[in-house]
Amino acid sequence: MDEEIMPIGRFARLCRLSVKQLRHYDELGLLRPARVDPATGYRYYRAAQARDALAIALLRSLDISLADIGRVLAGGDVAGVLGAARDRMEAELVRRRGMLATLERLLADGMPRPQVRLARERARQVAVVRDAGADVEIGVVTSRAAARLNDALAAAGRVPEGPLVGVFPLDVGEQVAITLAAPLTGELPGLDSGVLAGGCFAVATHAGPYEQISLTAHAVLAWIGEHGHTPAGEVREVYVSDPRSTPPDRLVTQLMIRIQEDG
């Protein structure tokens, strides 16, 4: 047998991987054996293939797609692929830190009791960006939609006729539909137009990071129930502060939940 190749079991131990993993990489077309015995189908590898085997295992652990792994192994856009993975991990770290801060506030201070009032809103014409994402990605998806909306406004030289508004479903599932709206009269190239319906809303002011808005939303929903109202299935966040120039702990957001009206 050629001294430069070794059986799959020995190669697996060398790479600290399992035989099953190596077989899977072969099936995916990511790491072909150096030789396959035509009679038994037994796989053999070269020691130099350990680099690719370890790289695949690490890339897979970072949830990098098979297509991107193929590009990295081929010496393609390594910096781009790893940079995107780094950005995802940093965004996830920010999200988890926000969740931890929300939990700490909840355990230390209990449920917030913001002042809630009823307000009537008129219908408004808006330019909109729609997106959707998993429940845990709401913040990321909302920021992405806001960036698209702001970029379109800037490119067209238009100024919204009021703060941006996030519109969310009352009931949150695995996938959440998100709408970012800019009050604006007339068409905006490249974006859909729509109307934010008017109606009666329970309104409270949320002061602080966006990650903690869920606490204020709970308080508003509790107030709605305590006062005999029924939510009508829409939650709005009116972004009074510009997050691009306002520290997270000083952000002001109007939280609005539409309620059903008699008749």
mmCIF file of C-alpha atoms in Angstrom:
data_model
loop_
_atom_site.group_PDB
_atom_site.id
_atom_site.type_symbol
_atom_site.label_atom_id
_atom_site.label_comp_id
_atom_site.label_asym_id
_atom_site.label_seq_id
_atom_site.Cartn_x
_atom_site.Cartn_y
_atom_site.Cartn_z
ATOM 1 C CA MET A 1 0.000 0.000 0.000
ATOM 2 C CA ASP A 2 1.234 3.528 -0.818
ATOM 3 C CA GLU A 3 2.869 4.958 2.308
ATOM 4 C CA GLU A 4 1.313 8.383 1.630
ATOM 5 C CA ILE A 5 -2.241 7.211 2.245
ATOM 6 C CA MET A 6 -3.922 5.769 5.333
ATOM 7 C CA PRO A 7 -7.205 3.992 6.094
ATOM 8 C CA ILE A 8 -10.213 6.090 7.051
ATOM 9 C CA GLY A 9 -10.101 5.004 10.704
ATOM 10 C CA ARG A 10 -6.512 6.148 11.175
ATOM 11 C CA PHE A 11 -7.186 9.379 9.287
ATOM 12 C CA ALA A 12 -10.249 10.052 11.462
ATOM 13 C CA ARG A 13 -8.146 9.708 14.628
ATOM 14 C CA LEU A 14 -5.500 12.009 13.142
ATOM 15 C CA CYS A 15 -8.149 14.689 12.514
ATOM 16 C CA ARG A 16 -10.084 14.072 15.751
ATOM 17 C CA LEU A 17 -13.183 13.434 13.657
ATOM 18 C CA SER A 18 -15.461 10.449 13.356
ATOM 19 C CA VAL A 19 -15.529 8.013 10.463
ATOM 20 C CA LYS A 20 -19.193 8.953 10.019
ATOM 21 C CA GLN A 21 -18.269 12.632 9.572
ATOM 22 C CA LEU A 22 -15.667 11.812 6.940
ATOM 23 C CA ARG A 23 -18.119 9.660 5.041
ATOM 24 C CA HIS A 24 -20.632 12.514 5.186
ATOM 25 C CA TYR A 25 -18.089 15.005 3.820
ATOM 26 C CA ASP A 26 -17.428 12.589 0.973
ATOM 27 C CA GLU A 27 -21.159 12.278 0.229
ATOM 28 C CA LEU A 28 -21.457 16.080 0.200
ATOM 29 C CA GLY A 29 -18.570 16.323 -2.249
ATOM 30 C CA LEU A 30 -16.482 18.400 0.152
ATOM 31 C CA LEU A 31 -13.652 15.945 0.845
ATOM 32 C CA ARG A 32 -13.103 13.031 -1.513
ATOM 33 C CA PRO A 33 -10.878 10.160 -0.360
ATOM 34 C CA ALA A 34 -7.482 9.851 -2.006
ATOM 35 C CA ARG A 35 -8.431 6.322 -3.016
ATOM 36 C CA VAL A 36 -11.433 4.023 -2.706
ATOM 37 C CA ASP A 37 -10.928 0.265 -2.829
ATOM 38 C CA PRO A 38 -13.051 -0.865 -5.799
ATOM 39 C CA ALA A 39 -13.772 -4.220 -4.198
ATOM 40 C CA THR A 40 -14.683 -3.167 -0.662
ATOM 41 C CA GLY A 41 -15.510 0.539 -1.040
ATOM 42 C CA TYR A 42 -13.091 1.265 1.802
ATOM 43 C CA ARG A 43 -11.784 4.832 1.821
ATOM 44 C CA TYR A 44 -8.155 5.928 2.142
ATOM 45 C CA TYR A 45 -6.818 9.449 2.729
ATOM 46 C CA ARG A 46 -3.550 11.338 2.494
ATOM 47 C CA ALA A 47 -2.146 13.049 5.595
ATOM 48 C CA ALA A 48 -2.175 16.362 3.722
ATOM 49 C CA GLN A 49 -5.990 16.155 3.560
ATOM 50 C CA ALA A 50 -6.179 16.709 7.328
ATOM 51 C CA ARG A 51 -6.130 20.478 6.778
ATOM 52 C CA ASP A 52 -9.288 20.390 4.661
ATOM 53 C CA ALA A 53 -10.991 17.923 6.999
ATOM 54 C CA LEU A 54 -10.404 20.162 10.013
ATOM 55 C CA ALA A 55 -11.402 23.271 8.061
ATOM 56 C CA ILE A 56 -14.696 21.664 7.014
ATOM 57 C CA ALA A 57 -15.487 20.671 10.592
ATOM 58 C CA LEU A 58 -14.820 24.195 11.855
ATOM 59 C CA LEU A 59 -16.756 25.841 9.034
ATOM 60 C CA ARG A 60 -19.734 23.553 9.592
ATOM 61 C CA SER A 61 -19.677 24.392 13.323
ATOM 62 C CA LEU A 62 -20.096 28.056 12.340
ATOM 63 C CA ASP A 63 -23.225 27.227 10.265
ATOM 64 C CA ILE A 64 -21.497 28.199 7.042
ATOM 65 C CA SER A 65 -23.286 26.907 3.961
ATOM 66 C CA LEU A 66 -21.957 24.041 1.870
ATOM 67 C CA ALA A 67 -21.552 26.358 -1.119
ATOM 68 C CA ASP A 68 -19.420 28.762 0.927
ATOM 69 C CA ILE A 69 -17.364 25.896 2.343
ATOM 70 C CA GLY A 70 -16.669 24.755 -1.202
ATOM 71 C CA ARG A 71 -15.450 28.243 -2.119
ATOM 72 C CA VAL A 72 -13.164 28.406 0.926
ATOM 73 C CA LEU A 73 -11.603 25.024 0.175
ATOM 74 C CA ALA A 74 -11.076 26.074 -3.433
ATOM 75 C CA GLY A 75 -9.222 29.168 -2.236
ATOM 76 C CA GLY A 76 -12.041 31.501 -3.243
ATOM 77 C CA ASP A 77 -13.555 34.341 -1.198
ATOM 78 C CA VAL A 78 -12.093 33.231 2.138
ATOM 79 C CA ALA A 79 -12.096 36.728 3.669
ATOM 80 C CA GLY A 80 -15.691 37.348 2.582
ATOM 81 C CA VAL A 81 -17.018 34.049 3.903
ATOM 82 C CA LEU A 82 -15.232 34.332 7.240
ATOM 83 C CA GLY A 83 -16.132 38.016 7.528
ATOM 84 C CA ALA A 84 -19.814 37.219 7.057
ATOM 85 C CA ALA A 85 -19.572 34.501 9.715
ATOM 86 C CA ARG A 86 -17.893 36.953 12.071
ATOM 87 C CA ASP A 87 -20.650 39.528 11.469
ATOM 88 C CA ARG A 88 -23.339 36.930 12.219
ATOM 89 C CA MET A 89 -21.641 35.906 15.452
ATOM 90 C CA GLU A 90 -21.199 39.497 16.577
ATOM 91 C CA ALA A 91 -24.864 40.243 15.822
ATOM 92 C CA GLU A 92 -25.888 37.148 17.787
ATOM 93 C CA LEU A 93 -23.709 38.267 20.701
ATOM 94 C CA VAL A 94 -25.371 41.692 20.675
ATOM 95 C CA ARG A 95 -28.797 40.027 20.620
ATOM 96 C CA ARG A 96 -27.959 37.756 23.534
ATOM 97 C CA ARG A 97 -26.516 40.639 25.551
ATOM 98 C CA GLY A 98 -29.756 42.514 24.954
ATOM 99 C CA MET A 99 -31.773 39.520 26.151
ATOM 100 C CA LEU A 100 -29.604 39.279 29.267
ATOM 101 C CA ALA A 101 -30.080 42.981 30.011
ATOM 102 C CA THR A 102 -33.846 42.587 29.592
ATOM 103 C CA LEU A 103 -33.855 39.613 31.958
ATOM 104 C CA GLU A 104 -31.783 41.490 34.531
ATOM 105 C CA ARG A 105 -34.198 44.436 34.397
ATOM 106 C CA LEU A 106 -37.206 42.132 34.681
ATOM 107 C CA LEU A 107 -35.815 40.253 37.691
ATOM 108 C CA ALA A 108 -34.586 43.409 39.435
ATOM 109 C CA ASP A 109 -37.530 45.741 38.800
ATOM 110 C CA GLY A 110 -40.449 43.469 37.932
ATOM 111 C CA MET A 111 -42.876 44.244 35.140
ATOM 112 C CA PRO A 112 -42.899 47.898 34.077
ATOM 113 C CA ARG A 113 -46.056 49.923 34.654
ATOM 114 C CA PRO A 114 -45.898 52.685 32.040
ATOM 115 C CA GLN A 115 -48.661 55.227 31.753
ATOM 116 C CA VAL A 116 -51.097 54.041 29.071
ATOM 117 C CA ARG A 117 -53.612 56.233 27.293
ATOM 118 C CA LEU A 118 -56.077 55.877 24.452
ATOM 119 C CA ALA A 119 -55.387 57.877 21.319
ATOM 120 C CA ARG A 120 -57.099 58.101 17.967
ATOM 121 C CA GLU A 121 -54.878 57.956 14.920
ATOM 122 C CA ARG A 122 -55.838 59.069 11.444
ATOM 123 C CA ALA A 123 -54.985 57.005 8.384
ATOM 124 C CA ARG A 124 -51.658 57.979 6.813
ATOM 125 C CA GLN A 125 -50.087 57.336 3.443
ATOM 126 C CA VAL A 126 -46.679 55.671 3.778
ATOM 127 C CA ALA A 127 -43.778 54.219 1.834
ATOM 128 C CA VAL A 128 -43.092 50.704 3.086
ATOM 129 C CA VAL A 129 -40.455 48.006 3.225
ATOM 130 C CA ARG A 130 -41.609 44.505 4.096
ATOM 131 C CA ASP A 131 -39.510 41.669 5.437
ATOM 132 C CA ALA A 132 -39.858 38.589 7.587
ATOM 133 C CA GLY A 133 -37.692 36.582 9.917
ATOM 134 C CA ALA A 134 -37.633 34.129 12.761
ATOM 135 C CA ASP A 135 -38.849 35.271 16.161
ATOM 136 C CA VAL A 136 -35.273 35.580 17.476
ATOM 137 C CA GLU A 137 -34.302 37.711 14.452
ATOM 138 C CA ILE A 138 -36.942 40.436 14.811
ATOM 139 C CA GLY A 139 -34.408 43.073 15.849
ATOM 140 C CA VAL A 140 -31.994 42.225 13.039
ATOM 141 C CA VAL A 141 -34.724 42.082 10.394
ATOM 142 C CA THR A 142 -36.263 45.349 11.595
ATOM 143 C CA SER A 143 -32.879 47.096 11.454
ATOM 144 C CA ARG A 144 -32.310 45.718 7.964
ATOM 145 C CA ALA A 145 -35.693 46.983 6.777
ATOM 146 C CA ALA A 146 -35.099 50.403 8.349
ATOM 147 C CA ALA A 147 -31.737 50.668 6.579
ATOM 148 C CA ARG A 148 -33.362 49.868 3.226
ATOM 149 C CA LEU A 149 -36.056 52.454 3.857
ATOM 150 C CA ASN A 150 -33.593 55.152 4.931
ATOM 151 C CA ASP A 151 -31.350 54.428 1.930
ATOM 152 C CA ALA A 152 -34.297 54.772 -0.457
ATOM 153 C CA LEU A 153 -35.356 58.052 1.153
ATOM 154 C CA ALA A 154 -31.827 59.434 0.955
ATOM 155 C CA ALA A 155 -31.395 58.347 -2.674
ATOM 156 C CA ALA A 156 -34.641 60.094 -3.619
ATOM 157 C CA GLY A 157 -33.840 63.185 -1.558
ATOM 158 C CA ARG A 158 -37.081 62.788 0.382
ATOM 159 C CA VAL A 159 -37.704 63.538 4.036
ATOM 160 C CA PRO A 160 -40.387 61.492 5.822
ATOM 161 C CA GLU A 161 -43.325 63.425 7.235
ATOM 162 C CA GLY A 162 -42.835 61.946 10.688
ATOM 163 C CA PRO A 163 -40.884 59.210 12.491
ATOM 164 C CA LEU A 164 -40.481 55.764 10.971
ATOM 165 C CA VAL A 165 -43.047 53.230 12.144
ATOM 166 C CA GLY A 166 -42.574 49.495 12.643
ATOM 167 C CA VAL A 167 -45.713 47.391 12.224
ATOM 168 C CA PHE A 168 -45.816 43.902 13.738
ATOM 169 C CA PRO A 169 -48.461 41.206 14.202
ATOM 170 C CA LEU A 170 -49.983 40.888 17.642
ATOM 171 C CA ASP A 171 -49.376 37.140 17.735
ATOM 172 C CA VAL A 172 -45.769 36.130 17.127
ATOM 173 C CA GLY A 173 -45.034 32.765 15.522
ATOM 174 C CA GLU A 174 -41.887 31.096 14.268
ATOM 175 C CA GLN A 175 -41.839 33.543 11.339
ATOM 176 C CA VAL A 176 -42.749 37.181 11.895
ATOM 177 C CA ALA A 177 -43.896 39.537 9.131
ATOM 178 C CA ILE A 178 -42.429 43.004 9.596
ATOM 179 C CA THR A 179 -43.335 46.271 7.900
ATOM 180 C CA LEU A 180 -41.277 49.461 8.180
ATOM 181 C CA ALA A 181 -43.207 52.547 7.111
ATOM 182 C CA ALA A 182 -42.240 56.152 6.459
ATOM 183 C CA PRO A 183 -45.087 58.682 6.467
ATOM 184 C CA LEU A 184 -44.796 60.128 2.979
ATOM 185 C CA THR A 185 -47.140 61.648 0.435
ATOM 186 C CA GLY A 186 -46.680 60.380 -3.099
ATOM 187 C CA GLU A 187 -44.653 57.574 -4.601
ATOM 188 C CA LEU A 188 -41.079 56.689 -3.682
ATOM 189 C CA PRO A 189 -39.155 54.917 -6.485
ATOM 190 C CA GLY A 190 -38.249 51.347 -5.648
ATOM 191 C CA LEU A 191 -40.597 51.037 -2.676
ATOM 192 C CA ASP A 192 -44.207 50.032 -2.217
ATOM 193 C CA SER A 193 -46.711 52.549 -0.984
ATOM 194 C CA GLY A 194 -49.530 51.843 1.409
ATOM 195 C CA VAL A 195 -51.772 53.250 4.086
ATOM 196 C CA LEU A 196 -51.414 52.936 7.830
ATOM 197 C CA ALA A 197 -54.991 52.475 8.944
ATOM 198 C CA GLY A 198 -56.441 54.834 11.477
ATOM 199 C CA GLY A 199 -58.265 53.777 14.596
ATOM 200 C CA CYS A 200 -58.121 53.754 18.356
ATOM 201 C CA PHE A 201 -54.848 52.721 19.972
ATOM 202 C CA ALA A 202 -53.597 52.067 23.476
ATOM 203 C CA VAL A 203 -50.356 54.037 23.646
ATOM 204 C CA ALA A 204 -47.381 54.000 26.016
ATOM 205 C CA THR A 205 -43.886 55.440 25.877
ATOM 206 C CA HIS A 206 -40.936 53.078 25.988
ATOM 207 C CA ALA A 207 -37.648 54.614 27.085
ATOM 208 C CA GLY A 208 -34.554 52.516 26.550
ATOM 209 C CA PRO A 209 -33.169 49.840 24.220
ATOM 210 C CA TYR A 210 -35.355 48.325 21.550
ATOM 211 C CA GLU A 211 -34.571 44.873 22.961
ATOM 212 C CA GLN A 212 -36.684 45.727 26.026
ATOM 213 C CA ILE A 213 -39.785 46.881 24.154
ATOM 214 C CA SER A 214 -41.383 43.489 24.808
ATOM 215 C CA LEU A 215 -41.703 44.442 28.488
ATOM 216 C CA THR A 216 -43.633 47.595 27.607
ATOM 217 C CA ALA A 217 -45.769 45.647 25.122
ATOM 218 C CA HIS A 218 -46.728 43.219 27.878
ATOM 219 C CA ALA A 219 -47.689 46.117 30.137
ATOM 220 C CA VAL A 220 -49.875 47.680 27.423
ATOM 221 C CA LEU A 221 -51.596 44.365 26.700
ATOM 222 C CA ALA A 222 -52.234 43.911 30.427
ATOM 223 C CA TRP A 223 -53.738 47.417 30.588
ATOM 224 C CA ILE A 224 -55.972 46.656 27.596
ATOM 225 C CA GLY A 225 -57.338 43.565 29.321
ATOM 226 C CA GLU A 226 -57.763 45.278 32.691
ATOM 227 C CA HIS A 227 -59.825 48.056 31.085
ATOM 228 C CA GLY A 228 -62.131 45.755 29.168
ATOM 229 C CA HIS A 229 -60.723 46.351 25.699
ATOM 230 C CA THR A 230 -59.793 43.802 23.036
ATOM 231 C CA PRO A 231 -56.607 44.111 20.968
ATOM 232 C CA ALA A 232 -57.296 44.242 17.235
ATOM 233 C CA GLY A 233 -54.206 42.483 15.979
ATOM 234 C CA GLU A 234 -51.634 45.144 15.198
ATOM 235 C CA VAL A 235 -48.680 46.513 17.128
ATOM 236 C CA ARG A 236 -46.878 49.669 16.067
ATOM 237 C CA GLU A 237 -43.550 51.047 17.204
ATOM 238 C CA VAL A 238 -43.073 54.727 16.414
ATOM 239 C CA TYR A 239 -39.348 55.442 16.500
ATOM 240 C CA VAL A 240 -39.293 58.930 18.006
ATOM 241 C CA SER A 241 -35.493 58.844 18.397
ATOM 242 C CA ASP A 242 -32.997 58.252 15.623
ATOM 243 C CA PRO A 243 -30.979 55.172 16.663
ATOM 244 C CA ARG A 244 -28.121 56.319 14.437
ATOM 245 C CA SER A 245 -27.457 59.267 16.764
ATOM 246 C CA THR A 246 -29.069 58.261 20.079
ATOM 247 C CA PRO A 247 -27.508 55.974 22.714
ATOM 248 C CA PRO A 248 -29.612 52.829 23.279
ATOM 249 C CA ASP A 249 -30.517 53.743 26.868
ATOM 250 C CA ARG A 250 -31.916 57.110 25.697
ATOM 251 C CA LEU A 251 -34.061 55.865 22.822
ATOM 252 C CA VAL A 252 -37.721 56.888 22.943
ATOM 253 C CA THR A 253 -40.333 54.735 21.214
ATOM 254 C CA GLN A 254 -44.094 55.104 21.221
ATOM 255 C CA LEU A 255 -45.671 51.663 21.498
ATOM 256 C CA MET A 256 -49.178 51.474 20.071
ATOM 257 C CA ILE A 257 -51.596 48.543 20.058
ATOM 258 C CA ARG A 258 -54.826 48.929 18.112
ATOM 259 C CA ILE A 259 -58.013 48.011 19.949
ATOM 260 C CA GLN A 260 -61.410 46.957 18.706
ATOM 261 C CA GLU A 261 -64.119 49.556 18.761
ATOM 262 C CA ASP A 262 -67.837 48.986 19.344
ATOM 263 C CA GLY A 263 -69.831 49.204 16.165
#
